[in-house]
Amino acid sequence: MALMRQLDAGRVDPAGPSPGRGRSAARGAAVAVLVTGLLITAVLAVVTLRGHQRTETKLLALQSRLIADAGEAEDQLYVQDHLGAAASLAAATNGNIATFRKTVSTSVTAKGPFITGSLWRLSGSSPQLVTAVGARPLLAPASARAAAVIRQAAASKTFVVSEIEAPHELRLGLAAAASGPDGTFVVYAEQPLTADRRISEPANSPVALLNLAVYLGRVQSSAALLESDSAAPLPLRGTTFTSRIRFGNTFLTITTSPRSSLSGATGVVLPWAIAIGGLLLTLLAALLTERLTRGRAGAERLAGEIRQLYVEQRSVAETLQGALLPQKLPDIPGMQIAVRYLPGATGVDIGGDWYDVVPVDEGRFVFIIGDVSGRGVRAAAVMASLQFAGRAHALDGHPPATILDRLARSLDLDRDGHFATVLCGLADVSAHEVLLANAGHLPPLLRSGGEARLVTIKSGTPIGMRGSSTRARAEVTTGAGDVLIAYTDGLVERRGEILDTGLERLQKVASRDFSSLDDMLSGIVTELSGDEPADDIALIGLQWLI
Amino acid sequence: MADLNPGKQAPITVKTRREGDTPVVSLSGELDLSNTERVRSQVDDALAGGSDRLVFELSGLEFMDSSGIALLAAAAQRVRAVEIRDPPATVRRLLELTGLTEILRIVS
C-alpha cells in the first residue's frame, strides 16, 4: 500500500534502472577494485622487495667485514710470525744458516704455505743471498728485481708484497726484514697461487654463501686478482661489498657478492608471492564485484519490473471494474440519477461492488446495488454474473423481491465461495413510489425536505446463503426534490467502529444543504471515505425532479 | 490477498475446544480477508468429528469484515445450527445489518 502511494505520487521510477546502466556500473566498480587492488599489490611487493634487498645488503656487509677482519688478522700474523721471526733470528745470529733452516722448516714445505724461502744479507746497497731452501724461486736470485725487492723490504717497516709471474705459474713474493748488530737480514718467501687464480671454499666455510674476489692492491683489475671462488665473471656485479685490509706494504681488496639469498628463501619468494597472490586476489575481487554489482542491478531491475507489473495489474483491474459497471446511465424523464464508484486502496485485487439502473417501461425503472464478498477476479466474475442476471430479471418485469429470489438461485456460498448483499428497488417516477427488497444489504438513505434518514427495512438473507424464504421488503414514498441514496458498506464501515456510527455520520452529512445531486454525492464521498478508502465504495443517488 | 504483501495477515487467535459433542471455536483479534482461509481450515478441522452443531465464541473479536461473515455463514450452511456467542457490539450489528441473524443464533 505504501508502495502504491509512492507510485501514485510518481516518486518511484516504475521502470527501474536500465540494463545498460547496471552493466556499465558493474564494469566501473570492477575496474575500480582492479586498479586499487593492483596498486596495493604493487606497493606491497615493492616495499617487501626493498626490505629484502636492504636485509641482503646488511647481511653481506656484515659477513664481508667478518671475513676481512679475520683475513687481516690471519694474514698479518702469519707473515709476521714466520717471515718476521725468521728475519729477527737471522739478525740476532748474524745470518746463521742452520738456525734459519730450522726456523723455516715448518713454513717452507712442498705443501706450503711457502714453497721456497731464502735468507739475504744487506751490506751496503747490494743484497747477498745467504742461503735458500725449498723449490727454486720464480724470482731469480741474481736478478735486478730480486735485489730491488730485498732493498725495498730492508727499507720498509713492514713486509713487502709483490706478485711474481711466470708462464703457467703465479706466486706471491713476501719479504720481511730485521736489523741486528751485524747488519740487516731479509727473509724472502714465495707463496704459490693457483694459475687460474680460482680457489674453492669448503661448503661449511663462512664464505661458502658468497662470491669472493681478492685483489692485491687497491684496484679490482684482472691483473691484480689473487684469488676468487666465484664462477661468475669478474669483477663481481649486483649487490657487492668491498673492503680493504692492510697487507704488508700494500692492501688486499676483498669484494663479495651473495651467491644466493643470505636471509633465506623466504626473503626472495615473499615479494613474488605477494605480487602473484595480490594479483590473483585482485582479479577475484574484481570478478566478484562485477558479479555482485550486476546482480544488484538485476534485482533492482526486477523490482522495477514488478512495480511496473503491479501498476499495470492494478490498472487492468480498475479498467475491468469500470467496464463491468454501466458506462452510461439511462435517461429517465423526471429523474436525476448520479453514481460514484471508488476502488479500495488495498492492493491489486478488484472488489465486487456494483450498481445498475434498468428502465422497465414508461415511467418505471429498477435500480440495483450490490456487494460480492471477497475480492479478486473470482469475486468480480460473480459480480458480473449477478449484474447481468439482475438486469435480465428486471427487464422481464419482475418485482424486486422476485429479482432477488432469482439471483439467489445462481449463487451458492458453499459452491462459489462468495455471497452477495443486494438491494433492489423498483421506482415509479410519477407515482413517487419505490418498492424495495433487501438481501443483507445496508438500508438506503432518504433525504426528504432537508432531512436525511435511513429507510426502515429488514436486512434479509444475503444472496448465496440458505435462509428464510421470505424477502425483506419495504415501500417508500417520495416527494419532488427528494433523494434516495443506496450505497455499499465501504462508505460507512470503519475498522473498530460500530456500523451505526458510520450510518449516523452518513445521515448527518446527507442532511446538509447541497446545490445539486452531484454536489451531494461528492460531499458525502469526500466526508465519509477519507483520503484512502480501504474498501470499494459504490453509491447511487436518485432524485425526483417532479 | 488484498494487501501488497501476501504474507501479512491480520492478527487473530483461534482456539478450539469441545462442549460435549459440540465444537467451540474461539476467535480473538481481527477476522478479515487476509486470514479467513487460515481460520476456515481450523473450522473444517473442528467439524471433522461430524457434529451437527457449532459454536463461535466471539467475545475477543475486535473486527470482522464481509469475509468473516462469509466464514460464519458458510459454516451455517454445513451444520444444522450455528451459535454465535458473546459477539461485541460492532460484530453483532454487522451480523444484524447483513441479515445473518436469520441463519445464525446469537447468544449473549
XYZ file of C-alpha atoms in Angstrom:
654
model
C 0.000 0.000 0.000
C 2.854 2.300 0.853
C 4.399 1.403 -2.466
C 1.129 2.125 -4.196
C 1.048 5.583 -2.743
C 4.587 6.205 -3.887
C 3.722 5.060 -7.357
C 0.659 7.223 -7.496
C 2.673 10.212 -6.429
C 5.097 9.461 -9.227
C 8.070 9.408 -6.879
C 9.226 5.983 -7.991
C 10.522 5.259 -11.446
C 8.493 2.147 -12.256
C 10.895 1.084 -14.972
C 13.776 0.997 -12.503
C 17.373 1.254 -13.578
C 18.005 0.352 -17.180
C 20.035 -2.783 -18.002
C 22.706 -0.690 -19.714
C 23.271 1.419 -16.657
C 23.561 -1.700 -14.494
C 26.150 -3.281 -16.727
C 28.350 -0.201 -17.014
C 28.058 0.389 -13.267
C 29.218 -3.180 -12.695
C 32.141 -2.701 -15.035
C 33.085 0.613 -13.406
C 33.055 -0.881 -9.923
C 35.086 -3.887 -11.082
C 37.679 -1.653 -12.729
C 37.938 0.473 -9.583
C 38.528 -2.635 -7.481
C 41.050 -3.931 -10.016
C 43.054 -0.708 -10.100
C 43.021 -0.337 -6.303
C 43.994 -3.978 -5.828
C 46.844 -3.771 -8.320
C 48.165 -0.581 -6.750
C 48.143 -2.091 -3.276
C 49.761 -5.268 -4.568
C 52.486 -3.336 -6.385
C 53.257 -1.149 -3.371
C 53.392 -4.157 -1.035
C 55.592 -6.109 -3.420
C 57.998 -3.204 -3.894
C 58.174 -2.492 -0.163
C 58.872 -6.148 0.572
C 61.458 -6.342 -2.192
C 63.221 -3.207 -0.914
C 63.186 -4.596 2.600
C 64.642 -7.831 1.367
C 67.337 -6.010 -0.560
C 68.244 -3.913 2.449
C 68.486 -7.032 4.601
C 70.664 -8.698 1.963
C 72.989 -5.721 1.780
C 73.315 -5.530 5.542
C 73.989 -9.234 5.852
C 76.527 -9.092 3.052
C 78.333 -6.177 4.660
C 78.324 -7.942 7.989
C 79.688 -11.174 6.578
C 82.229 -9.391 4.414
C 83.555 -7.407 7.352
C 83.859 -10.555 9.381
C 85.797 -12.195 6.549
C 88.037 -9.189 6.049
C 88.737 -8.811 9.747
C 89.529 -12.492 10.078
C 91.705 -12.400 6.948
C 93.563 -9.329 8.089
C 94.449 -10.786 11.431
C 95.308 -14.161 9.993
C 97.455 -12.988 7.080
C 99.336 -10.341 9.008
C 100.119 -12.694 11.851
C 101.057 -15.452 9.535
C 103.589 -13.480 7.609
C 104.904 -11.710 10.728
C 105.142 -14.967 12.671
C 107.027 -16.882 10.090
C 108.986 -14.476 7.937
C 109.375 -11.716 10.512
C 110.517 -14.194 13.169
C 112.985 -15.828 10.778
C 114.441 -12.417 9.834
C 114.788 -11.407 13.501
C 116.562 -14.676 14.348
C 118.919 -14.267 11.397
C 119.721 -10.735 12.527
C 120.437 -11.956 16.044
C 122.627 -14.862 14.890
C 124.456 -12.962 12.191
C 122.737 -14.969 9.496
C 123.339 -18.421 10.968
C 122.272 -20.766 8.213
C 121.388 -23.703 10.439
C 119.186 -21.525 12.624
C 117.465 -20.107 9.539
C 116.846 -23.510 8.065
C 115.456 -24.796 11.310
C 113.230 -21.726 11.717
C 111.601 -22.005 8.305
C 111.462 -25.822 8.272
C 107.781 -25.794 9.219
C 106.661 -22.980 6.928
C 108.674 -23.698 3.811
C 107.497 -27.105 2.694
C 106.254 -28.652 -0.504
C 102.700 -28.284 0.857
C 103.170 -24.642 1.706
C 102.306 -22.181 2.876
C 105.675 -21.196 1.328
C 107.312 -23.405 -1.221
C 110.562 -21.558 -1.289
C 112.449 -19.370 1.160
C 115.763 -17.575 1.176
C 117.861 -15.514 3.551
C 119.557 -12.367 2.378
C 122.121 -10.150 3.931
C 122.190 -6.486 3.059
C 125.516 -4.912 3.437
C 125.871 -1.678 1.656
C 123.491 -1.436 -1.232
C 123.779 -4.913 -2.792
C 121.943 -7.797 -1.227
C 123.715 -11.124 -0.911
C 121.965 -14.443 -0.846
C 122.967 -16.287 2.306
C 121.056 -19.475 1.746
C 117.905 -20.794 0.099
C 115.573 -23.676 0.941
C 112.730 -25.413 -0.897
C 111.892 -25.124 -4.542
C 113.558 -22.862 -6.978
C 112.172 -19.344 -6.650
C 110.474 -17.668 -9.568
C 112.291 -14.513 -8.619
C 115.797 -15.276 -9.859
C 118.282 -14.511 -7.022
C 120.677 -12.880 -9.360
C 118.132 -10.659 -10.989
C 117.918 -6.962 -10.536
C 114.300 -7.307 -9.496
C 115.335 -9.619 -6.647
C 117.820 -7.024 -5.470
C 115.131 -4.343 -5.680
C 112.658 -6.436 -3.627
C 115.269 -7.122 -0.942
C 116.228 -3.478 -0.748
C 112.616 -2.446 -0.602
C 111.986 -4.894 2.256
C 115.004 -3.614 4.130
C 113.705 -0.075 3.849
C 110.130 -0.967 4.791
C 108.789 -1.060 8.302
C 106.614 -3.984 7.400
C 106.851 -6.848 4.994
C 106.629 -6.144 1.313
C 104.453 -7.963 -1.131
C 104.972 -8.487 -4.858
C 103.318 -10.604 -7.456
C 105.734 -12.875 -9.268
C 104.519 -14.173 -12.552
C 105.958 -16.799 -14.812
C 104.333 -18.684 -17.656
C 101.726 -21.033 -16.112
C 102.684 -20.061 -12.652
C 101.873 -17.327 -10.248
C 103.365 -16.698 -6.853
C 103.138 -14.103 -4.199
C 106.510 -12.899 -3.103
C 106.800 -11.799 0.506
C 109.840 -10.267 2.105
C 110.412 -9.274 5.743
C 113.484 -7.581 7.155
C 115.170 -7.276 10.536
C 118.317 -5.447 11.574
C 120.867 -6.743 14.049
C 124.364 -5.772 15.175
C 125.846 -7.405 12.104
C 123.615 -5.826 9.566
C 120.192 -6.137 8.015
C 118.802 -9.517 7.081
C 115.836 -10.121 4.780
C 113.818 -13.301 4.565
C 112.120 -13.817 1.242
C 109.495 -16.478 0.559
C 107.147 -17.320 -2.248
C 103.611 -18.500 -1.784
C 102.024 -20.302 -4.736
C 98.744 -19.101 -6.146
C 96.625 -21.199 -8.464
C 97.370 -20.343 -12.063
C 93.750 -19.568 -12.898
C 93.510 -17.761 -9.559
C 90.468 -19.831 -8.708
C 90.073 -21.357 -5.325
C 87.278 -23.443 -3.926
C 85.968 -22.906 -0.463
C 84.612 -25.824 1.539
C 80.812 -25.849 1.837
C 80.918 -25.236 5.576
C 83.114 -22.184 5.204
C 81.584 -18.895 6.231
C 82.290 -17.603 2.751
C 80.539 -20.514 1.039
C 77.457 -18.314 0.637
C 79.426 -15.585 -1.030
C 81.273 -14.952 -4.242
C 84.663 -13.778 -3.178
C 87.414 -11.987 -5.117
C 90.664 -10.923 -3.561
C 92.866 -8.381 -5.293
C 96.328 -7.261 -4.400
C 96.394 -3.526 -4.081
C 93.563 -1.090 -4.343
C 92.372 -1.778 -7.842
C 89.993 -4.535 -8.857
C 91.756 -5.370 -12.104
C 92.198 -8.848 -13.511
C 95.952 -8.412 -13.259
C 95.693 -7.670 -9.579
C 93.401 -10.614 -8.847
C 94.955 -13.002 -6.387
C 92.187 -15.472 -5.955
C 88.450 -15.905 -6.375
C 85.981 -18.653 -5.598
C 83.485 -17.227 -7.989
C 82.317 -18.968 -11.108
C 80.740 -15.708 -12.079
C 82.594 -13.300 -14.317
C 84.726 -10.768 -12.542
C 84.545 -8.106 -11.375
C 81.509 -9.087 -9.309
C 78.316 -7.302 -10.134
C 74.965 -6.799 -8.460
C 74.914 -6.459 -4.743
C 78.571 -6.291 -3.800
C 80.526 -5.290 -0.785
C 84.148 -4.250 -0.933
C 86.586 -3.954 1.933
C 90.333 -3.280 2.061
C 92.741 -4.653 4.551
C 96.354 -3.752 5.043
C 98.736 -6.423 3.856
C 102.338 -5.630 4.453
C 103.261 -2.608 2.386
C 100.121 -2.904 0.304
C 96.450 -3.789 0.586
C 94.173 -6.666 -0.111
C 90.911 -5.626 -1.710
C 88.174 -8.127 -0.906
C 84.971 -7.973 -2.889
C 81.987 -10.157 -2.097
C 78.541 -10.714 -3.529
C 75.881 -13.120 -2.310
C 75.560 -16.404 -4.181
C 72.013 -16.793 -3.044
C 69.776 -15.001 -0.627
C 71.608 -14.583 2.641
C 68.398 -14.159 4.596
C 66.942 -17.415 3.308
C 64.490 -18.387 0.581
C 61.526 -16.617 2.192
C 63.026 -13.214 1.559
C 63.353 -13.948 -2.132
C 59.989 -15.619 -2.547
C 57.962 -13.191 -0.451
C 57.810 -10.230 -2.876
C 56.826 -12.570 -5.684
C 54.323 -14.370 -3.514
C 52.808 -11.016 -2.585
C 52.745 -9.894 -6.212
C 51.175 -13.081 -7.564
C 48.850 -13.599 -4.598
C 47.772 -9.964 -4.709
C 47.163 -10.179 -8.428
C 45.008 -13.277 -8.051
C 43.076 -11.807 -5.115
C 42.539 -8.571 -7.027
C 41.244 -10.399 -10.061
C 38.941 -12.448 -7.852
C 37.682 -9.353 -6.042
C 37.108 -7.540 -9.328
C 35.209 -10.520 -10.678
C 33.105 -10.766 -7.537
C 32.420 -7.047 -7.540
C 31.337 -7.207 -11.127
C 29.032 -10.152 -10.395
C 27.554 -8.613 -7.260
C 27.035 -5.223 -8.830
C 25.424 -6.781 -11.838
C 23.302 -8.996 -9.557
C 22.161 -5.962 -7.626
C 21.390 -4.104 -10.805
C 19.424 -7.167 -11.908
C 17.486 -7.247 -8.655
C 16.721 -3.557 -8.944
C 15.588 -4.077 -12.493
C 13.384 -6.951 -11.372
C 11.911 -4.858 -8.570
C 11.227 -2.131 -11.122
C 9.521 -4.613 -13.410
C 7.445 -5.961 -10.539
C 6.427 -2.439 -9.655
C 5.541 -1.842 -13.273
C 3.545 -5.072 -13.399
C 1.807 -4.105 -10.199
C 0.828 -0.774 -11.656
C -0.373 -2.458 -14.835
C -2.292 -5.136 -12.954
C -3.904 -2.545 -10.774
C -4.787 -0.546 -13.813
C -6.176 -3.647 -15.556
C -8.260 -4.442 -12.500
C -9.658 -0.941 -12.396
C -10.324 -0.977 -16.108
C -12.163 -4.290 -15.760
C -14.190 -2.964 -12.858
C -15.024 0.154 -14.835
C -16.004 -1.921 -17.854
C -18.369 -4.058 -15.797
C -20.190 -1.046 -14.433
C -22.657 0.759 -16.690
C -20.839 3.193 -18.933
C -23.811 5.478 -19.231
C -26.850 5.724 -17.072
C -30.203 5.695 -18.809
C -32.058 8.926 -19.096
C -35.194 8.656 -17.007
C -37.632 11.579 -17.522
C -38.418 13.333 -14.305
C -35.398 11.855 -12.516
C -31.883 12.979 -11.837
C -29.562 9.991 -11.351
C -25.914 10.127 -10.310
C -23.399 7.480 -9.265
C -19.961 7.259 -7.679
C -17.517 4.413 -7.652
C -14.224 4.481 -5.702
C -11.913 1.487 -5.848
C -10.445 0.499 -2.496
C -6.778 1.242 -1.976
C -5.896 -2.219 -0.784
C -3.716 -3.953 -3.343
C -4.405 -5.024 -6.858
C -7.490 -7.130 -6.289
C -10.675 -5.700 -7.614
C -13.708 -5.544 -5.414
C -17.180 -6.848 -6.058
C -19.273 -3.706 -5.713
C -21.699 -2.836 -8.471
C -24.760 -0.798 -9.311
C -27.201 -0.742 -12.189
C -30.192 1.225 -13.399
C -32.636 -0.528 -15.776
C -35.650 1.223 -17.344
C -38.601 -1.181 -17.259
C -41.275 0.799 -19.065
C -42.572 4.345 -19.421
C -42.086 5.964 -16.020
C -40.699 2.946 -14.167
C -37.166 1.704 -13.621
C -35.295 -0.786 -11.493
C -32.107 0.079 -9.606
C -29.785 -2.470 -8.054
C -26.791 -2.045 -5.801
C -24.755 -4.985 -4.585
C -21.554 -6.108 -2.952
C -19.989 -9.507 -3.532
C -17.935 -10.748 -0.574
C -14.191 -11.055 -1.013
C -12.047 -9.576 -3.723
C -10.236 -10.657 -6.808
C -11.127 -11.836 -10.252
C -13.495 -14.552 -8.943
C -15.430 -12.002 -6.913
C -15.567 -9.773 -9.990
C -16.866 -12.685 -12.076
C -19.630 -13.372 -9.526
C -20.457 -9.690 -9.544
C -20.652 -9.637 -13.350
C -22.960 -12.640 -13.498
C -25.220 -11.190 -10.781
C -25.320 -7.876 -12.583
C -26.277 -9.381 -15.927
C -28.805 -11.759 -14.356
C -30.339 -8.906 -12.309
C -30.627 -6.777 -15.417
C -32.338 -9.613 -17.301
C -34.792 -10.283 -14.465
C -35.577 -6.576 -14.210
C -36.232 -6.341 -17.934
C -38.582 -9.299 -17.600
C -40.685 -7.055 -15.397
C -40.220 -8.897 -12.115
C -40.668 -7.062 -8.820
C -37.577 -6.568 -6.622
C -38.246 -9.499 -4.278
C -38.543 -11.859 -7.237
C -35.390 -10.473 -8.805
C -33.520 -11.225 -5.574
C -35.057 -14.706 -5.308
C -33.896 -15.483 -8.817
C -30.444 -14.089 -8.185
C -30.253 -16.297 -5.092
C -30.609 -19.356 -7.296
C -27.477 -18.508 -9.227
C -25.115 -18.181 -6.272
C -24.192 -20.602 -3.526
C -21.693 -19.712 -0.833
C -20.721 -23.343 -0.334
C -20.118 -23.884 -4.011
C -18.847 -20.496 -5.140
C -17.111 -19.308 -2.008
C -18.807 -15.917 -2.272
C -22.052 -14.384 -1.175
C -23.535 -11.023 -2.072
C -25.572 -8.396 -0.339
C -28.005 -6.816 -2.780
C -30.573 -4.043 -2.511
C -33.093 -3.848 -5.335
C -35.715 -1.179 -5.947
C -38.476 -0.585 -8.454
C -39.276 3.097 -8.775
C -42.431 4.583 -10.243
C -41.426 8.130 -11.127
C -44.776 9.827 -11.370
C -46.378 7.794 -8.557
C -43.453 8.742 -6.278
C -43.306 5.189 -5.070
C -40.386 2.857 -4.583
C -40.697 -0.856 -3.847
C -37.603 -2.154 -2.072
C -36.317 -5.678 -1.454
C -33.183 -6.412 0.540
C -30.743 -9.308 0.703
C -28.381 -8.485 3.537
C -27.581 -5.010 2.277
C -27.375 -1.805 4.294
C -30.619 0.245 4.310
C -30.848 3.101 1.778
C -30.994 6.725 2.861
C -33.870 9.035 2.034
C -33.465 12.777 2.131
C -36.823 14.375 2.240
C -37.472 18.039 2.942
C -33.909 18.746 4.053
C -33.758 15.828 6.464
C -31.998 12.555 5.814
C -32.946 9.266 7.454
C -32.351 5.612 6.849
C -35.214 3.716 5.282
C -36.555 1.132 7.655
C -36.116 -2.224 6.027
C -35.078 -5.589 7.344
C -31.827 -6.898 6.056
C -32.972 -10.254 4.805
C -30.611 -13.097 3.981
C -27.741 -12.322 1.614
C -27.691 -13.884 -1.849
C -25.823 -17.191 -1.706
C -26.956 -18.215 1.769
C -29.771 -20.584 2.535
C -32.050 -18.840 4.961
C -35.559 -17.543 5.314
C -37.578 -17.841 2.136
C -39.350 -14.509 2.524
C -37.515 -11.440 1.281
C -37.239 -8.323 3.373
C -39.332 -5.643 1.698
C -40.328 -2.024 2.172
C -42.161 0.690 0.341
C -41.038 4.277 0.210
C -42.995 7.290 -0.855
C -41.103 10.284 -2.185
C -41.819 13.902 -2.923
C -40.416 16.298 -5.511
C -36.768 17.036 -4.799
C -36.398 14.021 -2.547
C -33.214 11.997 -2.857
C -32.840 8.250 -2.315
C -29.281 7.061 -1.852
C -28.140 3.428 -1.904
C -24.550 2.577 -1.112
C -22.182 -0.228 -0.250
C -20.643 -0.767 3.183
C -17.284 0.740 2.208
C -18.903 4.151 2.598
C -19.800 3.755 6.270
C -17.584 0.977 7.578
C -14.552 1.835 9.643
C -12.342 -0.622 11.472
C -13.002 -0.698 15.211
C -16.218 1.254 14.908
C -19.780 0.023 15.172
C -21.614 0.348 11.870
C -24.289 2.580 13.402
C -21.672 5.289 13.949
C -20.931 5.308 10.226
C -24.605 5.295 9.398
C -25.202 8.268 11.701
C -22.318 10.088 10.082
C -23.899 9.475 6.690
C -27.276 10.811 7.790
C -25.667 13.906 9.229
C -23.695 14.699 6.103
C -26.652 13.942 3.816
C -28.783 16.435 5.755
C -26.593 19.353 4.772
C -27.553 21.765 2.014
C -26.282 20.875 -1.446
C -26.652 22.704 -4.724
C -27.244 19.573 -6.771
C -27.365 15.776 -6.580
C -23.805 15.616 -7.938
C -22.699 18.078 -5.304
C -24.404 15.960 -2.655
C -22.742 12.690 -3.709
C -19.350 14.367 -3.917
C -19.827 15.860 -0.464
C -20.830 12.528 1.038
C -17.929 10.661 -0.545
C -15.407 13.299 0.471
C -16.697 13.432 4.005
C -17.004 9.716 4.622
C -14.368 7.975 2.588
C -11.322 9.820 3.825
C -8.202 10.034 1.689
C -7.816 6.376 1.138
C -10.847 4.112 1.436
C -9.763 0.597 2.374
C -12.795 -0.994 0.733
C -14.562 -0.232 -2.519
C -17.316 2.335 -2.359
C -20.294 2.342 -4.710
C -23.002 4.945 -4.426
C -26.146 5.632 -6.409
C -28.349 8.688 -5.939
C -31.886 9.108 -7.310
C -33.580 12.475 -7.205
C -37.205 13.159 -8.103
C -37.402 16.293 -10.168
C -41.187 16.322 -10.376
C -4.518 -11.140 -0.667
C -5.784 -7.650 -0.787
C -2.517 -6.429 0.568
C 0.646 -5.962 -1.423
C 2.400 -8.234 0.996
C 0.623 -11.583 0.835
C 2.344 -12.833 3.984
C 0.916 -10.045 6.107
C -2.090 -11.272 7.989
C -4.302 -9.518 10.467
C -3.650 -10.809 13.997
C -6.070 -13.487 15.081
C -6.045 -16.248 17.674
C -8.128 -19.337 17.067
C -8.806 -21.811 19.893
C -10.912 -24.897 19.526
C -12.435 -26.923 22.334
C -15.446 -29.178 22.767
C -18.530 -28.867 24.887
C -19.816 -32.428 24.811
C -20.078 -33.232 21.117
C -20.230 -29.593 20.058
C -17.046 -27.932 18.837
C -16.487 -24.417 20.171
C -14.266 -22.147 18.113
C -12.989 -19.073 19.981
C -11.817 -16.193 17.827
C -9.986 -13.172 19.181
C -8.294 -10.411 17.255
C -9.297 -9.365 13.765
C -11.033 -11.529 11.188
C -10.731 -10.268 7.638
C -9.847 -11.295 4.101
C -6.189 -11.770 4.992
C -6.736 -14.566 7.485
C -10.128 -16.160 6.814
C -8.539 -19.044 4.904
C -6.476 -19.984 7.930
C -9.484 -19.764 10.235
C -11.622 -21.703 7.740
C -9.247 -24.657 7.772
C -9.406 -24.750 11.570
C -13.195 -24.638 11.472
C -13.066 -27.535 8.999
C -10.875 -29.470 11.445
C -13.311 -28.732 14.258
C -16.206 -30.049 12.158
C -14.318 -33.135 11.031
C -15.748 -35.046 14.026
C -19.161 -34.950 12.376
C -21.079 -32.712 14.779
C -24.294 -31.063 13.559
C -23.790 -28.061 15.805
C -21.041 -25.447 16.019
C -20.400 -22.595 18.435
C -18.366 -19.487 17.632
C -17.158 -17.708 20.725
C -16.519 -14.118 19.563
C -16.106 -12.080 22.759
C -12.466 -11.321 21.858
C -13.141 -10.393 18.244
C -12.320 -6.743 17.612
C -13.065 -6.547 13.929
C -14.776 -8.585 11.261
C -15.406 -7.797 7.607
C -17.606 -9.428 4.981
C -15.098 -12.268 4.603
C -15.766 -13.073 8.242
C -19.482 -13.006 7.595
C -18.939 -15.400 4.717
C -16.998 -17.681 7.028
C -19.770 -17.757 9.643
C -22.475 -18.110 7.002
C -20.617 -20.903 5.215
C -20.364 -22.783 8.495
C -24.099 -22.294 8.946
C -24.697 -23.985 5.585
C -22.806 -27.072 6.672
C -24.315 -27.847 10.094
C -27.825 -27.755 11.399
C -27.217 -24.954 13.887
C -24.535 -22.328 14.419
C -24.454 -20.350 17.599
C -22.633 -17.041 17.895
C -21.692 -16.478 21.495
C -20.944 -13.055 23.029
C -20.243 -11.045 19.869
C -19.033 -7.472 20.543
C -21.463 -4.730 19.540
C -19.676 -3.991 16.261
C -19.817 -7.600 15.138
C -23.383 -8.062 16.352
C -24.544 -5.005 14.412
C -22.765 -6.181 11.294
C -24.491 -9.560 11.590
C -27.873 -7.849 12.014
C -27.426 -5.487 9.097
C -26.377 -8.231 6.748
C -29.242 -10.482 7.687
C -27.081 -13.139 9.330
C -29.295 -13.124 12.419
C -31.794 -15.076 10.374
C -29.470 -18.014 9.900
C -27.261 -17.721 12.982
C -28.380 -17.846 16.582
C -26.840 -15.090 18.627
C -26.442 -15.727 22.330
C -25.129 -13.071 24.676
